[in-house]
Short mmCIF file of C-alpha atoms in Angstrom, two decimals:
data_model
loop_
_atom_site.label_atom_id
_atom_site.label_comp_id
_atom_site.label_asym_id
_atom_site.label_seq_id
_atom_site.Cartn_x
_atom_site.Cartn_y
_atom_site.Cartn_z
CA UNK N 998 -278.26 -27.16 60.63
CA UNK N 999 -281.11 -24.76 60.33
CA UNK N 1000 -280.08 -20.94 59.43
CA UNK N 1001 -281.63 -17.84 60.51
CA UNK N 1002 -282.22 -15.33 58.01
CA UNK N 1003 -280.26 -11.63 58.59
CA UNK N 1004 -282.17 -9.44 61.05
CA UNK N 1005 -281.55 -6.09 62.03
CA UNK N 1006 -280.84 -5.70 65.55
CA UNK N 1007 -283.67 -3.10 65.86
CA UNK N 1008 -286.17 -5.54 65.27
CA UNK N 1009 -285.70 -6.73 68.56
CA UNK N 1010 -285.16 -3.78 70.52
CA UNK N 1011 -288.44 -2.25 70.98
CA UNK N 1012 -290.46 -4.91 73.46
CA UNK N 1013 -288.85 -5.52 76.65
CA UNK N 1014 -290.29 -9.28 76.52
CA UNK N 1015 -288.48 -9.98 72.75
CA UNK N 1016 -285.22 -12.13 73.02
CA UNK N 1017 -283.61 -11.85 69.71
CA UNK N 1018 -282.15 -15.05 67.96
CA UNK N 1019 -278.72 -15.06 69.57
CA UNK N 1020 -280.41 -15.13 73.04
CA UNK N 1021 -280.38 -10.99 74.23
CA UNK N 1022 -282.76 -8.55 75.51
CA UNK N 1023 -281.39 -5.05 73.82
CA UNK N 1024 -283.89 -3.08 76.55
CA UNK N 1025 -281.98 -4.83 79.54
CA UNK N 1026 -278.32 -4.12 77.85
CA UNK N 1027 -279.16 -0.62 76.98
CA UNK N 1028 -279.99 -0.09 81.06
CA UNK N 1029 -276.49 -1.51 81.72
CA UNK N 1030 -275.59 0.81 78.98
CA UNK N 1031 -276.43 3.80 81.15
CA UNK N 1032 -275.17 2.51 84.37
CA UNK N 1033 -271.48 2.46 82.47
CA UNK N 1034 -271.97 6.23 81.58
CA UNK N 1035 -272.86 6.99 85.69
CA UNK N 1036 -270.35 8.64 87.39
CA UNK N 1037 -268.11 5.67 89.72
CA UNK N 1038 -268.50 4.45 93.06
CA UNK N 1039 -266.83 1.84 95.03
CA UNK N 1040 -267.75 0.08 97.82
CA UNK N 1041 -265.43 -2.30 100.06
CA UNK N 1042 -265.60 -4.38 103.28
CA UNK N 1043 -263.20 -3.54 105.81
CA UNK N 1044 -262.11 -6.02 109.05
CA UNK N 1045 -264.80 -4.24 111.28
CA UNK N 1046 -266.67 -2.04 108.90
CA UNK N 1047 -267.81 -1.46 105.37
CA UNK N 1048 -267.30 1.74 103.42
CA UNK N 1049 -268.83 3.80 100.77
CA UNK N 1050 -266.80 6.21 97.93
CA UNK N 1051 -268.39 8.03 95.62
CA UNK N 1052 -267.46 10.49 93.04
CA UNK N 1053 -270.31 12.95 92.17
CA UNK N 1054 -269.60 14.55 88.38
CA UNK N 1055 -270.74 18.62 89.34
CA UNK N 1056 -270.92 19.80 85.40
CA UNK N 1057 -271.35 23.14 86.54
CA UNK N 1058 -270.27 25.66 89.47
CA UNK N 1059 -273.88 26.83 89.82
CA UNK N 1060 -274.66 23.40 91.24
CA UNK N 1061 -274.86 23.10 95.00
CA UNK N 1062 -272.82 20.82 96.03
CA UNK N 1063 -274.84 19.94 99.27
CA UNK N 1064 -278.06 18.70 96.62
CA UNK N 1065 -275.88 16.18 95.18
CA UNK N 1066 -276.26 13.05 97.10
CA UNK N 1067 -274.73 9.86 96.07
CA UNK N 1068 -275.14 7.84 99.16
CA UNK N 1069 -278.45 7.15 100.25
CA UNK N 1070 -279.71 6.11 104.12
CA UNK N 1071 -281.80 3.14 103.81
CA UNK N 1072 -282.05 2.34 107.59
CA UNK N 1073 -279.75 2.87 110.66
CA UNK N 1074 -277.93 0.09 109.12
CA UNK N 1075 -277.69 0.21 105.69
CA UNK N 1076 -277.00 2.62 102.99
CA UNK N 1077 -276.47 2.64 99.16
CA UNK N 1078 -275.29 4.39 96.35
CA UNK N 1079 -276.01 4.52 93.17
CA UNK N 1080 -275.00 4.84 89.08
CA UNK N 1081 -277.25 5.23 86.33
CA UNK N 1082 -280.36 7.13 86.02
CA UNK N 1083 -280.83 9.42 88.88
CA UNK N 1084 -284.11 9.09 89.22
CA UNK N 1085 -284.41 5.86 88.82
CA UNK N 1086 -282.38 5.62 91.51
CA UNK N 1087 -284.25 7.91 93.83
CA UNK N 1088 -287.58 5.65 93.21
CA UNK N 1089 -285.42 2.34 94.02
CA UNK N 1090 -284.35 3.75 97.22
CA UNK N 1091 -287.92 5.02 98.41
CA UNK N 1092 -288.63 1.81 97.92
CA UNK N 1093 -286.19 0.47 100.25
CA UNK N 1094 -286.37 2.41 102.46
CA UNK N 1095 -290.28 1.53 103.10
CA UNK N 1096 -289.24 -2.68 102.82
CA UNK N 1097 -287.24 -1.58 106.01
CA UNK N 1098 -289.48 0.11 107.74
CA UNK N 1099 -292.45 -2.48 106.73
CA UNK N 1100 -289.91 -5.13 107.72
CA UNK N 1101 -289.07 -3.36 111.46
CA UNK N 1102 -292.50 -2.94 112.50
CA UNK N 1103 -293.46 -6.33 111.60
CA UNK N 1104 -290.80 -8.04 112.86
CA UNK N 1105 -289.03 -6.23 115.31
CA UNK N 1106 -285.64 -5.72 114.01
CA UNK N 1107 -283.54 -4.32 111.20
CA UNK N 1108 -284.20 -5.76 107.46
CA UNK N 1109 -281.35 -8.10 107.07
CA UNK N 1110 -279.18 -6.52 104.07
CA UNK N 1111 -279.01 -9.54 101.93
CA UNK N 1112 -283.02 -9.76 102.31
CA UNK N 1113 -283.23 -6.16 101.71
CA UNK N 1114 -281.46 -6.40 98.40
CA UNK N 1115 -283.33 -9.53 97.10
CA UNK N 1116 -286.22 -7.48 97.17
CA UNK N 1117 -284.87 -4.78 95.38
CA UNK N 1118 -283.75 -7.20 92.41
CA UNK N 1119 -287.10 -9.07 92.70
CA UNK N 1120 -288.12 -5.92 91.49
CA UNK N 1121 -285.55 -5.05 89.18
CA UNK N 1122 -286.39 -8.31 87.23
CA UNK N 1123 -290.08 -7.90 87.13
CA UNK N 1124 -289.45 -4.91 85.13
CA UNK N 1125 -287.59 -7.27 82.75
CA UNK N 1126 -290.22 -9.36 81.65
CA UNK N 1127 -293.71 -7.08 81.10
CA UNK N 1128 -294.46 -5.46 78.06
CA UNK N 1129 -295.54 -1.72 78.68
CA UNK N 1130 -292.58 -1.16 81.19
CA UNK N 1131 -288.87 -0.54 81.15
CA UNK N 1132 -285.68 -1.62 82.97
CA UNK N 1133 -284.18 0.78 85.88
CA UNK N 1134 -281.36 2.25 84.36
CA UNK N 1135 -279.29 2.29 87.36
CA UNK N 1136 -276.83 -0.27 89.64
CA UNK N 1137 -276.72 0.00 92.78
CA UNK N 1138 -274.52 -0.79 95.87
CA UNK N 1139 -275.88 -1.91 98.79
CA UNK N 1140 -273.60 -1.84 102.34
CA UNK N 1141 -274.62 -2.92 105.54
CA UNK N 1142 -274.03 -4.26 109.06
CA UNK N 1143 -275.83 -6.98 110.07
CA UNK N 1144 -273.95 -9.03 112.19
CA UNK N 1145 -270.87 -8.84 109.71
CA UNK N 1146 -270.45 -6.46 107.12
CA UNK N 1147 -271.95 -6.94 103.96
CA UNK N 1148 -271.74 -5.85 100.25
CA UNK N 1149 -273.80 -5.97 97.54
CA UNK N 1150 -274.55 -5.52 93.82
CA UNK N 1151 -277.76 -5.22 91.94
CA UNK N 1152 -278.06 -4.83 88.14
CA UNK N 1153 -280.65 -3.64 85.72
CA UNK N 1154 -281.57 -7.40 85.10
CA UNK N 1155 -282.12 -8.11 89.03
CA UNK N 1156 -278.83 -10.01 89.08
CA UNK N 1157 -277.56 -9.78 92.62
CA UNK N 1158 -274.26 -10.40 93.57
CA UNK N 1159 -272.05 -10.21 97.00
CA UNK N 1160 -268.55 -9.06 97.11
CA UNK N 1161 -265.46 -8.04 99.40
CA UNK N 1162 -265.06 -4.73 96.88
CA UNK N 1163 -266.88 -3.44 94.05
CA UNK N 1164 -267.30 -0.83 91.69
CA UNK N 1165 -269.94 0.46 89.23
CA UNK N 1166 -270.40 3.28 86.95
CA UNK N 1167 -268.11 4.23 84.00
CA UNK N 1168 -264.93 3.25 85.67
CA UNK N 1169 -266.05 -0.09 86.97
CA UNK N 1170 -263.49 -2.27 84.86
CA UNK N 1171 -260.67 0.28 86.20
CA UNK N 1172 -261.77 0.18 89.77
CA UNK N 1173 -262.68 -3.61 89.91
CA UNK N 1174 -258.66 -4.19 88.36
CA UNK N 1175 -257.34 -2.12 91.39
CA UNK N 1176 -259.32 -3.83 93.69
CA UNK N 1177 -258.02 -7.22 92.29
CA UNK N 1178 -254.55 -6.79 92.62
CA UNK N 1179 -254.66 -4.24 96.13
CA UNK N 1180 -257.41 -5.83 98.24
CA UNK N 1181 -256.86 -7.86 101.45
CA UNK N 1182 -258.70 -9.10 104.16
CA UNK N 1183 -258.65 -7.86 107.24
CA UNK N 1184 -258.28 -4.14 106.58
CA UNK N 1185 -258.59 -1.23 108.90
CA UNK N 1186 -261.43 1.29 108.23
CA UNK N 1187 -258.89 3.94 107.22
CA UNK N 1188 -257.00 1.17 104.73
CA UNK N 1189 -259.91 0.84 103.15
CA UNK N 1190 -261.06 4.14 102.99
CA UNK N 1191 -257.76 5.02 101.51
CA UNK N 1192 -258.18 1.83 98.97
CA UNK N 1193 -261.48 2.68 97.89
CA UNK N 1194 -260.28 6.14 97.01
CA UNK N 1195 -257.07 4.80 94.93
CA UNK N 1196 -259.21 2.80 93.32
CA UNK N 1197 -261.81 5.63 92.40
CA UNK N 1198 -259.08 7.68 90.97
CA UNK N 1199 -257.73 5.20 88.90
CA UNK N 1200 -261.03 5.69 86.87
CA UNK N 1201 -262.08 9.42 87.51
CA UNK N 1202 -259.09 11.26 85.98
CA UNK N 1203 -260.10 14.19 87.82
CA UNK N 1204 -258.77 16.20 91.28
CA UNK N 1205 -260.71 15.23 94.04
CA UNK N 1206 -262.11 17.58 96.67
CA UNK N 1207 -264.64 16.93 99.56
CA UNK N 1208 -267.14 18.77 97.73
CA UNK N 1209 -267.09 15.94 95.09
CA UNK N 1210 -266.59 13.12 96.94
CA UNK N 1211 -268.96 11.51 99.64
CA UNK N 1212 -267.67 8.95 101.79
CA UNK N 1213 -269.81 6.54 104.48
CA UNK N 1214 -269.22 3.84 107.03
CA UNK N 1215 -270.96 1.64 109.20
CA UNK N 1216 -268.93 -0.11 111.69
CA UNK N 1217 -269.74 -3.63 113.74
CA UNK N 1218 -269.37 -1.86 117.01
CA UNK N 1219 -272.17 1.16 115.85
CA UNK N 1220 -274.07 -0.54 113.54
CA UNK N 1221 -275.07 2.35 112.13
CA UNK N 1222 -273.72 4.33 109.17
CA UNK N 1223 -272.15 7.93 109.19
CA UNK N 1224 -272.32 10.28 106.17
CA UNK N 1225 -268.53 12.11 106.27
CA UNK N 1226 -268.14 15.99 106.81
CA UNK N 1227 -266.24 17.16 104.14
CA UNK N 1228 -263.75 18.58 106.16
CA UNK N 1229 -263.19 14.60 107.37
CA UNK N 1230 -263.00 13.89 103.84
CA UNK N 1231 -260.27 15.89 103.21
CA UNK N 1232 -258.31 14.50 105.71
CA UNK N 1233 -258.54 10.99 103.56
CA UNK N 1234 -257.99 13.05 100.41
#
């Protein structure tokens, strides 16, 4: 059996395109790293809809709240949000949001949102495997209607994955638990809106308000998402 010698950890955790012996990239785990320290949010797909929560972390009462978005419009149809890196975030999104447009005028029709997210990890794992670059620090969720409602994931390494409800951001493991033992099929859009939010507070041990909270849904029937009010937040709250 042939033995490696000791190595420190650091000696692999400087080049993006280094896998050390036992088979890791430290630059790709060190993204995921910041996505756990991102503030939560939780998507979940609904009978006739899909829904958005998310919890924005307002360190100080100078901040206004109304700059602090955490759900982004990507197209009529789709939105996402995000945990991580802010602006690492912000960049992903542009970029989305010009794969939709590229993809309406050449086709004629909305992006499909499982297409649309492809090409966002296509990205994301590009920036895994060049020296000279790093990985986006940031997760995001993307929801859509396309058809059917739709959910998905997509990680610093360009892993994308498709789910009924998820969570990212530092109360993932909570919020993913909830969502294990609470979640059905066939919900109503208010059942899951009220879901998503149990399941956000079982991870933020803070007092929600609808000044820290923002809350979207695209339905079958409008196919096209709506940003809540915060006074119709508080009526969920």
């Amino acid at each position: 059996m042939r033995m490696y010698p000791a190595v420190n950890p650091q000696a692999y955790d400087r080049a993006i395109t280094v896998f050390s012996p036992d088979g890791r990239l430290f630059q790709v785990e060190y993204a995921k790293e910041a996505v756990r320290r991102g503030a939560t949010a939780v998507g979940i797909i609904c009978k006739d809809a899909v829904v958005l929560v998310a919890y924005k972390n307002v360190t100080s009462p100078l901040l206004v709240y109304e700059s602090m978005k955490k759900i982004y419009r990507i197209d009529d149809h789709i939105a996402a949000t995000a945990s991580g890196l802010v602006a690492d975030a912000r960049r992903l999104i542009d970029i989305a949001r010009l794969e939709a447009q590229r993809h309406k005028l050449q086709y004629n029709e909305p992006i499909p949102v499982e297409q649309l997210s492809r090409h966002l990890c296509d990205l994301m794992q590009i920036y895994t495997q060049y020296g000279g670059i790093r990985p986006f620090g940031v997760s995001l969720l993307v929801a859509g209607v396309d058809g059917e409602p739709r959910l998905y994931e997509a990680e610093p390494s360009g892993a994308l994955t498709g789910y009924k409800a998820d969570a990212i951001g530092s109360g993932k493991k909570d919020s993913e638990a909830y969502f294990e033992k609470e979640y059905k099929d066939g919900l109503k859009v208010d059942e899951g809106i009220a879901l998503a939010l149990k399941a956000l507070k079982k991870s933020e041990n803070v007092k929600f308000k609808p000044e820290n909270v923002d809350i979207a849904i695209a339905t079958k029937a409008s196919k096209d998402f709506k940003v809540l009010e915060p006074e119709e937040v508080a009526k969920y709250l």
